PDB file of C-alpha atoms in Angstrom:
ATOM      1  CA  UNK A   1      94.522  90.622  92.326  1.00 48.00           C
ATOM      2  CA  UNK A   2      93.423  87.044  93.150  1.00 72.00           C
ATOM      3  CA  UNK A   3      97.420  86.123  93.636  1.00 83.00           C
ATOM      4  CA  UNK A   4      97.538  88.845  95.679  1.00 82.00           C
ATOM      5  CA  UNK A   5      95.169  87.516  98.400  1.00 83.00           C
ATOM      6  CA  UNK A   6      96.581  84.186  97.759  1.00 85.00           C
ATOM      7  CA  UNK A   7     100.103  85.051  98.906  1.00 85.00           C
ATOM      8  CA  UNK A   8      98.761  87.331 101.963  1.00 86.00           C
ATOM      9  CA  UNK A   9      96.419  84.423 102.923  1.00 87.00           C
ATOM     10  CA  UNK A  10      99.963  81.967 102.880  1.00 86.00           C
ATOM     11  CA  UNK A  11     101.795  85.058 104.709  1.00 85.00           C
ATOM     12  CA  UNK A  12      98.807  84.458 107.156  1.00 87.00           C
ATOM     13  CA  UNK A  13      99.123  81.004 107.799  1.00 86.00           C
ATOM     14  CA  UNK A  14     102.514  80.789 108.845  1.00 85.00           C
ATOM     15  CA  UNK A  15     101.270  83.520 111.840  1.00 85.00           C
ATOM     16  CA  UNK A  16      98.299  82.669 114.110  1.00 87.00           C
ATOM     17  CA  UNK A  17      98.550  86.278 115.391  1.00 88.00           C
ATOM     18  CA  UNK A  18      98.007  88.160 112.901  1.00 87.00           C
ATOM     19  CA  UNK A  19      95.067  86.333 111.474  1.00 87.00           C
ATOM     20  CA  UNK A  20      93.783  86.943 114.758  1.00 89.00           C
ATOM     21  CA  UNK A  21      94.812  90.353 114.632  1.00 87.00           C
ATOM     22  CA  UNK A  22      92.538  90.864 111.963  1.00 88.00           C
ATOM     23  CA  UNK A  23      89.554  89.017 112.591  1.00 87.00           C
ATOM     24  CA  UNK A  24      88.843  91.795 115.002  1.00 88.00           C
ATOM     25  CA  UNK A  25      88.015  92.995 111.922  1.00 88.00           C
ATOM     26  CA  UNK A  26      86.408  90.863 109.823  1.00 86.00           C
ATOM     27  CA  UNK A  27      84.142  92.444 107.204  1.00 88.00           C
ATOM     28  CA  UNK A  28      86.314  95.777 106.723  1.00 89.00           C
ATOM     29  CA  UNK A  29      87.506  96.032 103.110  1.00 89.00           C
ATOM     30  CA  UNK A  30      90.833  97.908 102.286  1.00 89.00           C
ATOM     31  CA  UNK A  31      91.555  99.004  99.187  1.00 88.00           C
ATOM     32  CA  UNK A  32      95.448  99.953  98.252  1.00 86.00           C
ATOM     33  CA  UNK A  33      95.296 101.888  95.541  1.00 86.00           C
ATOM     34  CA  UNK A  34      98.493 103.037  93.320  1.00 84.00           C
ATOM     35  CA  UNK A  35      97.132 105.350  90.876  1.00 81.00           C
ATOM     36  CA  UNK A  36      97.369 102.250  88.216  1.00 82.00           C
ATOM     37  CA  UNK A  37      95.646  99.822  89.544  1.00 85.00           C
ATOM     38  CA  UNK A  38      93.573  99.466  92.795  1.00 84.00           C
ATOM     39  CA  UNK A  39      93.682  96.214  95.145  1.00 86.00           C
ATOM     40  CA  UNK A  40      90.757  95.200  96.856  1.00 89.00           C
ATOM     41  CA  UNK A  41      90.570  92.904 100.288  1.00 90.00           C
ATOM     42  CA  UNK A  42      88.135  92.066 102.524  1.00 89.00           C
ATOM     43  CA  UNK A  43      88.836  90.783 105.385  1.00 90.00           C
ATOM     44  CA  UNK A  44      86.494  87.424 106.259  1.00 88.00           C
ATOM     45  CA  UNK A  45      85.968  86.107 110.081  1.00 86.00           C
ATOM     46  CA  UNK A  46      88.563  83.422 110.151  1.00 89.00           C
ATOM     47  CA  UNK A  47      91.283  86.545 109.778  1.00 86.00           C
ATOM     48  CA  UNK A  48      92.495  85.296 105.673  1.00 89.00           C
ATOM     49  CA  UNK A  49      91.170  87.746 103.485  1.00 89.00           C
ATOM     50  CA  UNK A  50      89.601  87.566 100.104  1.00 88.00           C
ATOM     51  CA  UNK A  51      89.431  90.029  96.939  1.00 87.00           C
ATOM     52  CA  UNK A  52      86.739  92.406  97.139  1.00 85.00           C
ATOM     53  CA  UNK A  53      83.945  93.918  94.058  1.00 83.00           C
ATOM     54  CA  UNK A  54      85.323  97.286  93.105  1.00 82.00           C
ATOM     55  CA  UNK A  55      81.801  99.269  94.380  1.00 84.00           C
ATOM     56  CA  UNK A  56      82.165  97.723  97.529  1.00 84.00           C
ATOM     57  CA  UNK A  57      82.951 100.819  99.904  1.00 85.00           C
ATOM     58  CA  UNK A  58      86.717 100.748 101.515  1.00 86.00           C
ATOM     59  CA  UNK A  59      86.530 101.228 105.484  1.00 86.00           C
ATOM     60  CA  UNK A  60      90.129 102.086 104.767  1.00 88.00           C
ATOM     61  CA  UNK A  61      92.443 103.248 101.643  1.00 87.00           C
ATOM     62  CA  UNK A  62      95.838 103.761 101.515  1.00 86.00           C
ATOM     63  CA  UNK A  63      97.840 105.516  98.039  1.00 88.00           C
ATOM     64  CA  UNK A  64     100.964 105.042  97.405  1.00 86.00           C
ATOM     65  CA  UNK A  65     102.947 105.980  94.780  1.00 85.00           C
ATOM     66  CA  UNK A  66     104.254 103.352  92.444  1.00 81.00           C
ATOM     67  CA  UNK A  67     107.685 105.406  92.742  1.00 80.00           C
ATOM     68  CA  UNK A  68     108.195 105.029  96.470  1.00 79.00           C
ATOM     69  CA  UNK A  69     107.306 101.485  96.121  1.00 78.00           C
ATOM     70  CA  UNK A  70     111.328 100.543  96.483  1.00 78.00           C
ATOM     71  CA  UNK A  71     111.552 102.766  99.355  1.00 76.00           C
ATOM     72  CA  UNK A  72     108.830 101.275 101.165  1.00 75.00           C
ATOM     73  CA  UNK A  73     110.808  97.933 100.411  1.00 74.00           C
ATOM     74  CA  UNK A  74     114.253  99.218 101.520  1.00 74.00           C
ATOM     75  CA  UNK A  75     112.975  99.947 104.652  1.00 73.00           C
ATOM     76  CA  UNK A  76     109.699  98.678 105.624  1.00 70.00           C
ATOM     77  CA  UNK A  77     109.747 100.697 109.083  1.00 72.00           C
ATOM     78  CA  UNK A  78     109.264 103.953 107.421  1.00 73.00           C
ATOM     79  CA  UNK A  79     106.489 102.820 105.123  1.00 71.00           C
ATOM     80  CA  UNK A  80     103.991 104.845 106.508  1.00 71.00           C
ATOM     81  CA  UNK A  81     105.426 108.035 105.800  1.00 74.00           C
ATOM     82  CA  UNK A  82     105.253 106.605 102.179  1.00 77.00           C
ATOM     83  CA  UNK A  83     101.594 106.212 101.877  1.00 82.00           C
ATOM     84  CA  UNK A  84      98.373 108.253 102.839  1.00 84.00           C
ATOM     85  CA  UNK A  85      96.085 106.741 104.860  1.00 84.00           C
ATOM     86  CA  UNK A  86      92.007 107.661 104.980  1.00 86.00           C
ATOM     87  CA  UNK A  87      89.532 106.002 106.828  1.00 86.00           C
ATOM     88  CA  UNK A  88      89.247 103.610 110.089  1.00 82.00           C
ATOM     89  CA  UNK A  89      92.058 104.235 111.589  1.00 85.00           C
ATOM     90  CA  UNK A  90      92.020 101.220 113.966  1.00 86.00           C
ATOM     91  CA  UNK A  91      91.709  99.093 110.985  1.00 86.00           C
ATOM     92  CA  UNK A  92      94.736 101.215 109.225  1.00 85.00           C
ATOM     93  CA  UNK A  93      96.763 100.249 112.844  1.00 84.00           C
ATOM     94  CA  UNK A  94      96.617  96.888 112.353  1.00 86.00           C
ATOM     95  CA  UNK A  95      97.037  96.399 108.818  1.00 84.00           C
ATOM     96  CA  UNK A  96     100.342  99.165 109.535  1.00 82.00           C
ATOM     97  CA  UNK A  97     101.243  96.081 112.055  1.00 82.00           C
ATOM     98  CA  UNK A  98     101.150  93.746 110.272  1.00 85.00           C
ATOM     99  CA  UNK A  99     103.073  95.333 107.246  1.00 80.00           C
ATOM    100  CA  UNK A 100     105.746  95.583 109.838  1.00 78.00           C
ATOM    101  CA  UNK A 101     106.096  92.495 111.179  1.00 80.00           C
ATOM    102  CA  UNK A 102     104.856  89.916 108.946  1.00 80.00           C
ATOM    103  CA  UNK A 103     106.992  87.970 107.703  1.00 80.00           C
ATOM    104  CA  UNK A 104     108.030  85.121 104.957  1.00 80.00           C
ATOM    105  CA  UNK A 105     108.360  81.816 106.876  1.00 81.00           C
ATOM    106  CA  UNK A 106     111.214  80.533 103.176  1.00 83.00           C
ATOM    107  CA  UNK A 107     112.683  77.473 104.704  1.00 85.00           C
ATOM    108  CA  UNK A 108     109.597  76.229 106.391  1.00 83.00           C
ATOM    109  CA  UNK A 109     108.106  76.259 102.803  1.00 82.00           C
ATOM    110  CA  UNK A 110     111.156  74.938 101.411  1.00 86.00           C
ATOM    111  CA  UNK A 111     111.442  71.883 103.871  1.00 86.00           C
ATOM    112  CA  UNK A 112     108.116  70.928 102.553  1.00 86.00           C
ATOM    113  CA  UNK A 113     109.566  70.289  99.573  1.00 89.00           C
ATOM    114  CA  UNK A 114     113.340  69.577  99.820  1.00 91.00           C
ATOM    115  CA  UNK A 115     113.546  68.469 103.097  1.00 91.00           C
ATOM    116  CA  UNK A 116     115.009  70.467 106.275  1.00 89.00           C
ATOM    117  CA  UNK A 117     118.581  70.488 105.938  1.00 92.00           C
ATOM    118  CA  UNK A 118     118.284  71.449 102.191  1.00 91.00           C
ATOM    119  CA  UNK A 119     115.636  74.325 102.968  1.00 89.00           C
ATOM    120  CA  UNK A 120     118.269  75.468 105.535  1.00 91.00           C
ATOM    121  CA  UNK A 121     121.016  75.934 103.628  1.00 93.00           C
ATOM    122  CA  UNK A 122     119.086  76.889 100.711  1.00 92.00           C
ATOM    123  CA  UNK A 123     117.850  79.979 102.839  1.00 90.00           C
ATOM    124  CA  UNK A 124     121.497  80.314 104.563  1.00 93.00           C
ATOM    125  CA  UNK A 125     122.651  80.317 100.954  1.00 94.00           C
ATOM    126  CA  UNK A 126     120.152  83.628  99.814  1.00 92.00           C
ATOM    127  CA  UNK A 127     121.173  85.325 102.520  1.00 91.00           C
ATOM    128  CA  UNK A 128     124.577  85.385 102.224  1.00 95.00           C
ATOM    129  CA  UNK A 129     124.560  86.050  98.352  1.00 94.00           C
ATOM    130  CA  UNK A 130     121.853  89.064  99.052  1.00 91.00           C
ATOM    131  CA  UNK A 131     124.469  90.330 101.884  1.00 94.00           C
ATOM    132  CA  UNK A 132     127.040  89.854  99.498  1.00 95.00           C
ATOM    133  CA  UNK A 133     125.225  92.020  96.752  1.00 94.00           C
ATOM    134  CA  UNK A 134     124.652  94.647  98.921  1.00 92.00           C
ATOM    135  CA  UNK A 135     127.676  94.784  99.888  1.00 94.00           C
ATOM    136  CA  UNK A 136     129.159  94.847  96.398  1.00 95.00           C
ATOM    137  CA  UNK A 137     126.414  97.611  95.443  1.00 94.00           C
ATOM    138  CA  UNK A 138     127.340  99.537  98.831  1.00 94.00           C
ATOM    139  CA  UNK A 139     131.807  99.579  97.465  1.00 95.00           C
ATOM    140  CA  UNK A 140     131.116 100.368  93.736  1.00 95.00           C
ATOM    141  CA  UNK A 141     128.468 103.238  94.606  1.00 91.00           C
ATOM    142  CA  UNK A 142     130.850 104.544  96.853  1.00 91.00           C
ATOM    143  CA  UNK A 143     134.380 104.179  94.340  1.00 92.00           C
ATOM    144  CA  UNK A 144     132.099 105.732  91.550  1.00 90.00           C
ATOM    145  CA  UNK A 145     131.207 108.731  93.941  1.00 86.00           C
ATOM    146  CA  UNK A 146     135.136 108.709  95.169  1.00 87.00           C
ATOM    147  CA  UNK A 147     136.197 108.649  91.181  1.00 87.00           C
ATOM    148  CA  UNK A 148     133.769 111.124  89.948  1.00 85.00           C
ATOM    149  CA  UNK A 149     134.996 113.745  93.104  1.00 81.00           C
ATOM    150  CA  UNK A 150     138.792 113.327  93.038  1.00 82.00           C
ATOM    151  CA  UNK A 151     140.160 111.710  89.916  1.00 84.00           C
ATOM    152  CA  UNK A 152     137.471 112.823  87.644  1.00 81.00           C
ATOM    153  CA  UNK A 153     135.696 115.693  88.984  1.00 79.00           C
ATOM    154  CA  UNK A 154     132.272 116.218  87.612  1.00 79.00           C
ATOM    155  CA  UNK A 155     130.790 116.261  91.459  1.00 77.00           C
ATOM    156  CA  UNK A 156     131.403 118.434  93.857  1.00 80.00           C
ATOM    157  CA  UNK A 157     130.757 117.804  97.178  1.00 80.00           C
ATOM    158  CA  UNK A 158     128.670 120.410  99.599  1.00 83.00           C
ATOM    159  CA  UNK A 159     131.124 122.460 101.170  1.00 86.00           C
ATOM    160  CA  UNK A 160     133.416 122.839  98.255  1.00 84.00           C
ATOM    161  CA  UNK A 161     129.845 124.414  96.721  1.00 86.00           C
ATOM    162  CA  UNK A 162     129.135 126.020 100.140  1.00 91.00           C
ATOM    163  CA  UNK A 163     132.580 128.029 100.403  1.00 91.00           C
ATOM    164  CA  UNK A 164     132.883 129.014  96.492  1.00 90.00           C
ATOM    165  CA  UNK A 165     129.031 130.257  97.423  1.00 92.00           C
ATOM    166  CA  UNK A 166     130.155 132.367  99.524  1.00 93.00           C
ATOM    167  CA  UNK A 167     133.029 133.592  97.719  1.00 94.00           C
ATOM    168  CA  UNK A 168     130.794 134.476  95.081  1.00 94.00           C
ATOM    169  CA  UNK A 169     128.425 136.811  97.574  1.00 94.00           C
ATOM    170  CA  UNK A 170     131.371 138.503  99.436  1.00 95.00           C
ATOM    171  CA  UNK A 171     132.898 138.941  96.076  1.00 94.00           C
ATOM    172  CA  UNK A 172     129.589 140.681  94.572  1.00 94.00           C
ATOM    173  CA  UNK A 173     129.777 142.806  97.834  1.00 93.00           C
ATOM    174  CA  UNK A 174     133.047 143.774  97.343  1.00 94.00           C
ATOM    175  CA  UNK A 175     132.152 144.979  94.195  1.00 94.00           C
ATOM    176  CA  UNK A 176     128.951 146.947  94.993  1.00 93.00           C
ATOM    177  CA  UNK A 177     131.428 148.726  97.743  1.00 94.00           C
ATOM    178  CA  UNK A 178     134.082 149.544  94.870  1.00 94.00           C
ATOM    179  CA  UNK A 179     131.648 150.731  92.461  1.00 93.00           C
ATOM    180  CA  UNK A 180     129.618 152.816  95.099  1.00 93.00           C
ATOM    181  CA  UNK A 181     133.635 154.262  96.333  1.00 93.00           C
ATOM    182  CA  UNK A 182     134.367 155.063  91.884  1.00 94.00           C
ATOM    183  CA  UNK A 183     131.271 156.882  92.371  1.00 92.00           C
ATOM    184  CA  UNK A 184     131.972 158.589  94.673  1.00 91.00           C
ATOM    185  CA  UNK A 185     135.595 160.002  93.766  1.00 90.00           C
ATOM    186  CA  UNK A 186     133.920 160.623  90.333  1.00 91.00           C
ATOM    187  CA  UNK A 187     131.667 163.059  92.182  1.00 88.00           C
ATOM    188  CA  UNK A 188     134.083 165.022  93.627  1.00 83.00           C
TER     189      UNK A 188
END
């Protein structure tokens, strides 16, 4: 997991406030457990992280399901609702704050290699591409849903299902009343 520590340290190097927040928890170990693998990182005195041995006790354990990772990536603000936190509450809160506010400055990294103007254009082009992909995905999803609801009905709207269910309940009740009337008439 050395690459994970290197990536996190790269992000921390760009944000002094983040290193300061982590330095307050120097010596503590965090474990991110996905069930399939564990990422164990120890906070150094300078606010950076380093790999930790598997047998060292964790101050905080963050349990997350692999199936929830796309949901977390899509909505980082709600990431806490998808994970289970165990251990030191202050340390867990610091990690949560970092996960929500720590951002990669791609333009800065690219400018070192390609120059400022090229980096700005690359980043704005990538943003435009991702926005176009997201818009296209949304439109395709809406069109497929409309097709299966209206033109080739394989799906049903929730309101139609509720109306159908209410009709079935009404028919069952009416049938039951009719059955009781017939029984009453046959007894006479």
